[in-house]
mmCIF file of C-alpha atoms in Angstrom:
data_model
loop_
_atom_site.group_PDB
_atom_site.id
_atom_site.type_symbol
_atom_site.label_atom_id
_atom_site.label_comp_id
_atom_site.label_asym_id
_atom_site.label_seq_id
_atom_site.Cartn_x
_atom_site.Cartn_y
_atom_site.Cartn_z
ATOM 1 C CA MET A 1 -56.775 -27.308 16.010
ATOM 2 C CA ILE A 2 -56.934 -24.775 18.847
ATOM 3 C CA LYS A 3 -59.273 -25.948 21.609
ATOM 4 C CA LEU A 4 -57.997 -23.858 24.508
ATOM 5 C CA CYS A 5 -56.717 -20.278 24.837
ATOM 6 C CA ILE A 6 -54.667 -19.316 27.899
ATOM 7 C CA PHE A 7 -54.379 -15.560 28.415
ATOM 8 C CA ASP A 8 -51.975 -13.478 30.423
ATOM 9 C CA LEU A 9 -53.738 -10.791 32.492
ATOM 10 C CA ASP A 10 -51.783 -7.506 32.792
ATOM 11 C CA GLY A 11 -51.147 -5.936 29.410
ATOM 12 C CA THR A 12 -53.123 -8.626 27.594
ATOM 13 C CA LEU A 13 -56.671 -8.640 28.955
ATOM 14 C CA LEU A 14 -56.531 -5.613 31.236
ATOM 15 C CA ASP A 15 -54.834 -2.260 30.806
ATOM 16 C CA THR A 16 -53.133 -2.087 34.210
ATOM 17 C CA LEU A 17 -50.007 -0.042 33.497
ATOM 18 C CA SER A 18 -51.317 3.076 35.225
ATOM 19 C CA ALA A 19 -52.439 1.029 38.225
ATOM 20 C CA ILE A 20 -49.098 -0.749 38.596
ATOM 21 C CA ALA A 21 -47.247 2.565 38.303
ATOM 22 C CA TYR A 22 -49.590 4.277 40.752
ATOM 23 C CA PHE A 23 -49.307 1.626 43.466
ATOM 24 C CA GLY A 24 -45.595 1.227 42.825
ATOM 25 C CA ASN A 25 -44.928 4.949 43.157
ATOM 26 C CA ASN A 26 -47.249 5.256 46.135
ATOM 27 C CA ALA A 27 -45.196 2.605 47.943
ATOM 28 C CA LEU A 28 -41.911 4.233 46.935
ATOM 29 C CA ILE A 29 -42.958 7.688 48.110
ATOM 30 C CA LYS A 30 -44.217 6.382 51.456
ATOM 31 C CA CYS A 31 -40.834 4.719 51.951
ATOM 32 C CA GLY A 32 -38.961 7.928 51.149
ATOM 33 C CA PHE A 33 -38.014 7.239 47.518
ATOM 34 C CA PRO A 34 -38.800 9.331 44.428
ATOM 35 C CA PRO A 35 -41.485 8.152 41.994
ATOM 36 C CA ILE A 36 -40.562 6.560 38.669
ATOM 37 C CA ASP A 37 -42.036 7.672 35.334
ATOM 38 C CA GLU A 38 -44.889 5.401 34.267
ATOM 39 C CA PRO A 39 -43.409 4.126 30.953
ATOM 40 C CA ASN A 40 -40.602 2.416 32.882
ATOM 41 C CA TYR A 41 -43.150 0.123 34.512
ATOM 42 C CA LYS A 42 -43.715 -1.566 31.147
ATOM 43 C CA TYR A 43 -40.318 -3.183 31.653
ATOM 44 C CA PHE A 44 -40.617 -3.760 35.401
ATOM 45 C CA ALA A 45 -43.839 -5.813 35.153
ATOM 46 C CA GLY A 46 -44.347 -9.331 33.820
ATOM 47 C CA ASP A 47 -42.496 -11.595 36.247
ATOM 48 C CA GLY A 48 -44.636 -11.102 39.344
ATOM 49 C CA ARG A 49 -44.646 -8.666 42.236
ATOM 50 C CA LEU A 50 -41.361 -9.763 43.830
ATOM 51 C CA ILE A 51 -39.358 -9.096 40.684
ATOM 52 C CA LEU A 52 -41.376 -5.950 39.931
ATOM 53 C CA VAL A 53 -40.267 -4.431 43.255
ATOM 54 C CA HIS A 54 -36.671 -5.565 42.710
ATOM 55 C CA ARG A 55 -36.657 -3.783 39.335
ATOM 56 C CA MET A 56 -38.194 -0.621 40.795
ATOM 57 C CA LEU A 57 -35.583 -0.458 43.538
ATOM 58 C CA ASP A 58 -32.729 -1.427 41.231
ATOM 59 C CA PHE A 59 -33.746 1.479 38.977
ATOM 60 C CA LEU A 60 -33.246 3.720 42.020
ATOM 61 C CA SER A 61 -30.030 1.930 43.101
ATOM 62 C CA ALA A 62 -31.769 0.993 46.354
ATOM 63 C CA ASP A 63 -32.488 -2.732 46.057
ATOM 64 C CA THR A 64 -31.783 -4.064 49.553
ATOM 65 C CA PRO A 65 -33.718 -6.791 51.392
ATOM 66 C CA GLN A 66 -35.058 -4.244 53.875
ATOM 67 C CA ASN A 67 -36.244 -1.839 51.187
ATOM 68 C CA HIS A 68 -37.731 -4.668 49.157
ATOM 69 C CA LYS A 69 -39.831 -5.861 52.075
ATOM 70 C CA LYS A 70 -41.073 -2.388 53.001
ATOM 71 C CA VAL A 71 -41.952 -1.338 49.459
ATOM 72 C CA GLY A 72 -43.378 -4.753 48.521
ATOM 73 C CA ASP A 73 -45.611 -4.946 51.596
ATOM 74 C CA LEU A 74 -47.014 -1.464 50.951
ATOM 75 C CA TYR A 75 -47.562 -2.234 47.266
ATOM 76 C CA ASP A 76 -49.490 -5.406 48.102
ATOM 77 C CA PHE A 77 -51.553 -3.785 50.859
ATOM 78 C CA GLU A 78 -52.751 -0.897 48.694
ATOM 79 C CA TYR A 79 -53.279 -2.894 45.478
ATOM 80 C CA GLU A 80 -55.298 -5.602 47.209
ATOM 81 C CA LYS A 81 -57.726 -2.967 48.529
ATOM 82 C CA ALA A 82 -58.532 -1.685 45.021
ATOM 83 C CA PRO A 83 -57.861 -4.244 42.248
ATOM 84 C CA ASN A 84 -60.021 -2.271 39.790
ATOM 85 C CA PHE A 85 -58.304 1.099 40.307
ATOM 86 C CA LYS A 86 -57.075 2.758 37.064
ATOM 87 C CA THR A 87 -57.852 -0.527 35.267
ATOM 88 C CA ALA A 88 -60.061 -1.466 32.309
ATOM 89 C CA PRO A 89 -60.292 -4.203 29.677
ATOM 90 C CA PHE A 90 -58.545 -3.422 26.419
ATOM 91 C CA PRO A 91 -60.938 -2.595 23.552
ATOM 92 C CA ASP A 92 -62.522 -5.642 21.866
ATOM 93 C CA ILE A 93 -61.449 -8.086 24.585
ATOM 94 C CA PRO A 94 -65.037 -8.765 25.774
ATOM 95 C CA GLU A 95 -66.112 -9.366 22.168
ATOM 96 C CA LEU A 96 -63.158 -11.686 21.608
ATOM 97 C CA LEU A 97 -64.070 -13.756 24.668
ATOM 98 C CA GLU A 98 -67.705 -14.008 23.600
ATOM 99 C CA LYS A 99 -66.725 -15.193 20.125
ATOM 100 C CA LEU A 100 -64.304 -17.771 21.528
ATOM 101 C CA LYS A 101 -67.060 -19.110 23.749
ATOM 102 C CA ASN A 102 -69.426 -19.346 20.766
ATOM 103 C CA MET A 103 -66.729 -21.305 18.916
ATOM 104 C CA GLY A 104 -66.582 -23.816 21.758
ATOM 105 C CA ILE A 105 -63.035 -22.868 22.742
ATOM 106 C CA LYS A 106 -62.139 -23.019 26.428
ATOM 107 C CA THR A 107 -60.520 -19.929 27.941
ATOM 108 C CA ALA A 108 -58.222 -19.550 30.929
ATOM 109 C CA VAL A 109 -56.151 -16.865 32.630
ATOM 110 C CA LEU A 110 -52.638 -17.488 33.948
ATOM 111 C CA SER A 111 -51.036 -14.519 35.681
ATOM 112 C CA ASN A 112 -47.993 -13.808 37.816
ATOM 113 C CA LYS A 113 -50.111 -11.302 39.752
ATOM 114 C CA PRO A 114 -51.000 -12.616 43.258
ATOM 115 C CA ASP A 115 -53.884 -15.055 42.923
ATOM 116 C CA ASN A 116 -56.314 -13.150 45.143
ATOM 117 C CA VAL A 117 -55.805 -9.932 43.149
ATOM 118 C CA ALA A 118 -56.054 -11.756 39.809
ATOM 119 C CA GLN A 119 -59.247 -13.546 40.850
ATOM 120 C CA ASP A 120 -60.837 -10.291 42.039
ATOM 121 C CA ALA A 121 -59.881 -8.417 38.867
ATOM 122 C CA ILE A 122 -61.288 -11.123 36.581
ATOM 123 C CA LYS A 123 -64.535 -11.274 38.560
ATOM 124 C CA ILE A 124 -64.929 -7.479 38.487
ATOM 125 C CA PHE A 125 -64.276 -7.019 34.781
ATOM 126 C CA PHE A 126 -65.244 -10.333 33.182
ATOM 127 C CA GLY A 127 -67.616 -12.078 35.580
ATOM 128 C CA ASP A 128 -67.682 -15.796 34.794
ATOM 129 C CA SER A 129 -66.393 -15.450 31.214
ATOM 130 C CA PHE A 130 -63.352 -17.645 31.880
ATOM 131 C CA ASP A 131 -63.325 -21.384 32.518
ATOM 132 C CA PHE A 132 -60.198 -21.238 34.702
ATOM 133 C CA VAL A 133 -58.275 -18.463 36.466
ATOM 134 C CA GLN A 134 -54.942 -18.809 38.269
ATOM 135 C CA GLY A 135 -52.590 -16.199 39.694
ATOM 136 C CA ALA A 136 -49.364 -16.654 41.620
ATOM 137 C CA VAL A 137 -49.667 -18.900 44.686
ATOM 138 C CA ASN A 138 -47.142 -20.080 47.224
ATOM 139 C CA ASN A 139 -45.168 -23.242 46.434
ATOM 140 C CA VAL A 140 -46.227 -23.246 42.762
ATOM 141 C CA ARG A 141 -43.693 -22.180 40.159
ATOM 142 C CA SER A 142 -44.753 -19.052 38.283
ATOM 143 C CA LYS A 143 -44.419 -18.257 34.586
ATOM 144 C CA PRO A 144 -42.305 -18.900 32.567
ATOM 145 C CA GLU A 145 -42.312 -22.330 34.193
ATOM 146 C CA PRO A 146 -44.914 -24.472 32.399
ATOM 147 C CA ASP A 147 -46.422 -26.226 35.435
ATOM 148 C CA THR A 148 -49.736 -24.375 35.720
ATOM 149 C CA ALA A 149 -50.189 -24.030 31.964
ATOM 150 C CA LEU A 150 -49.937 -27.811 31.673
ATOM 151 C CA LYS A 151 -52.290 -28.221 34.639
ATOM 152 C CA ILE A 152 -54.885 -26.154 32.763
ATOM 153 C CA CYS A 153 -54.558 -28.418 29.717
ATOM 154 C CA SER A 154 -55.041 -31.453 31.930
ATOM 155 C CA GLU A 155 -58.074 -29.847 33.561
ATOM 156 C CA PHE A 156 -59.841 -29.659 30.195
ATOM 157 C CA GLY A 157 -58.361 -32.739 28.556
ATOM 158 C CA VAL A 158 -56.675 -30.650 25.871
ATOM 159 C CA LEU A 159 -53.231 -31.396 24.460
ATOM 160 C CA PRO A 160 -50.591 -28.654 24.719
ATOM 161 C CA GLU A 161 -50.258 -28.573 20.933
ATOM 162 C CA ASP A 162 -53.972 -27.713 20.725
ATOM 163 C CA THR A 163 -53.505 -24.750 23.075
ATOM 164 C CA LEU A 164 -52.704 -21.129 22.252
ATOM 165 C CA PHE A 165 -50.855 -19.161 24.932
ATOM 166 C CA ILE A 166 -51.508 -15.421 24.519
ATOM 167 C CA GLY A 167 -49.523 -12.654 26.175
ATOM 168 C CA ASP A 168 -47.670 -9.382 25.829
ATOM 169 C CA THR A 169 -44.200 -10.160 27.234
ATOM 170 C CA ASN A 170 -41.333 -12.576 26.753
ATOM 171 C CA VAL A 171 -42.432 -14.321 29.964
ATOM 172 C CA ASP A 172 -45.705 -15.352 28.326
ATOM 173 C CA ILE A 173 -44.116 -16.554 25.111
ATOM 174 C CA LEU A 174 -41.517 -18.546 27.029
ATOM 175 C CA THR A 175 -44.248 -20.100 29.181
ATOM 176 C CA GLY A 176 -46.092 -21.302 26.118
ATOM 177 C CA ARG A 177 -42.934 -22.586 24.480
ATOM 178 C CA ASN A 178 -41.851 -24.369 27.666
ATOM 179 C CA ALA A 179 -45.252 -26.084 27.709
ATOM 180 C CA LYS A 180 -44.977 -27.002 23.979
ATOM 181 C CA MET A 181 -47.967 -24.813 23.130
ATOM 182 C CA LYS A 182 -48.523 -22.436 20.238
ATOM 183 C CA THR A 183 -47.854 -18.843 21.240
ATOM 184 C CA CYS A 184 -49.287 -15.477 20.273
ATOM 185 C CA GLY A 185 -47.657 -12.191 21.228
ATOM 186 C CA VAL A 186 -49.926 -9.142 21.450
ATOM 187 C CA LEU A 187 -48.829 -5.588 20.668
ATOM 188 C CA TRP A 188 -51.296 -3.572 22.753
ATOM 189 C CA GLY A 189 -49.551 -4.381 26.043
ATOM 190 C CA PHE A 190 -46.204 -3.767 27.719
ATOM 191 C CA ARG A 191 -43.606 -4.933 25.192
ATOM 192 C CA ASP A 192 -42.839 -4.636 21.496
ATOM 193 C CA LYS A 193 -42.839 -6.901 18.461
ATOM 194 C CA ALA A 194 -39.064 -7.372 18.479
ATOM 195 C CA GLU A 195 -39.114 -8.825 21.996
ATOM 196 C CA LEU A 196 -42.015 -11.158 21.259
ATOM 197 C CA LEU A 197 -40.550 -12.478 18.012
ATOM 198 C CA GLY A 198 -37.102 -12.632 19.542
ATOM 199 C CA CYS A 199 -38.237 -15.153 22.139
ATOM 200 C CA GLY A 200 -40.050 -17.269 19.572
ATOM 201 C CA ALA A 201 -43.692 -16.194 19.289
ATOM 202 C CA ASP A 202 -45.476 -18.235 16.619
ATOM 203 C CA PHE A 203 -47.960 -15.450 15.895
ATOM 204 C CA ILE A 204 -48.306 -11.710 16.484
ATOM 205 C CA ALA A 205 -51.638 -9.924 16.943
ATOM 206 C CA GLU A 206 -51.882 -6.146 16.646
ATOM 207 C CA LYS A 207 -55.545 -6.124 17.715
ATOM 208 C CA PRO A 208 -57.532 -8.578 19.875
ATOM 209 C CA LEU A 209 -59.909 -9.784 17.172
ATOM 210 C CA GLU A 210 -56.944 -10.872 15.034
ATOM 211 C CA ILE A 211 -56.639 -13.791 17.443
ATOM 212 C CA LEU A 212 -59.808 -15.205 15.899
ATOM 213 C CA GLU A 213 -58.148 -15.247 12.479
ATOM 214 C CA ILE A 214 -55.126 -17.048 13.914
ATOM 215 C CA ILE A 215 -57.355 -19.709 15.446
ATOM 216 C CA GLN A 216 -59.421 -20.154 12.315
ATOM 217 C CA ASN A 217 -56.285 -20.555 10.209
ATOM 218 C CA GLU A 218 -55.117 -23.305 12.567
ATOM 219 C CA ARG A 219 -58.320 -25.326 12.182
#
């Protein structure tokens, strides 16, 4: 029985592709590099800001420590000033969260986005809808390591096997699998069905409200 749902943020709850591409390209241009077409950012994102910037620079054959620091610092500075820029919840996500709450299911967010930006974005778009929110913090292993996912289970006294980890990339599915949770890949985000099934997703949802059917079938 599913008692807890842990959601990824970017590409799962919030449509942030345009924002990530905008702030990424803004940082690149200010550092003297050309911008990168937005669709490429679907494959750069997912593993946190450090790896995002490495992938951007690698795409441009310019991934050096000096470039990484300059571009990364500018990306962080601009994004942190406007965490709601070019961002919106995916359709039906607010309704999904309301229905989960009415079912008595706890909800949490686990993101590789910096914690301060993740917290601000959740507060802006979802208020106090979630029972727990955690972004990337220093000295805590990020997804796909299972540490924080298991901490969330412990926080609510829920077993991993009674938890559904929901996300749009292989990082999310691997996090759930590493934590011995059930996993649901979503198709409205950054990656495709082949990637999600290829890394072992237990379920696939094409639309947010399909998650309710998955949960009900597990009861």
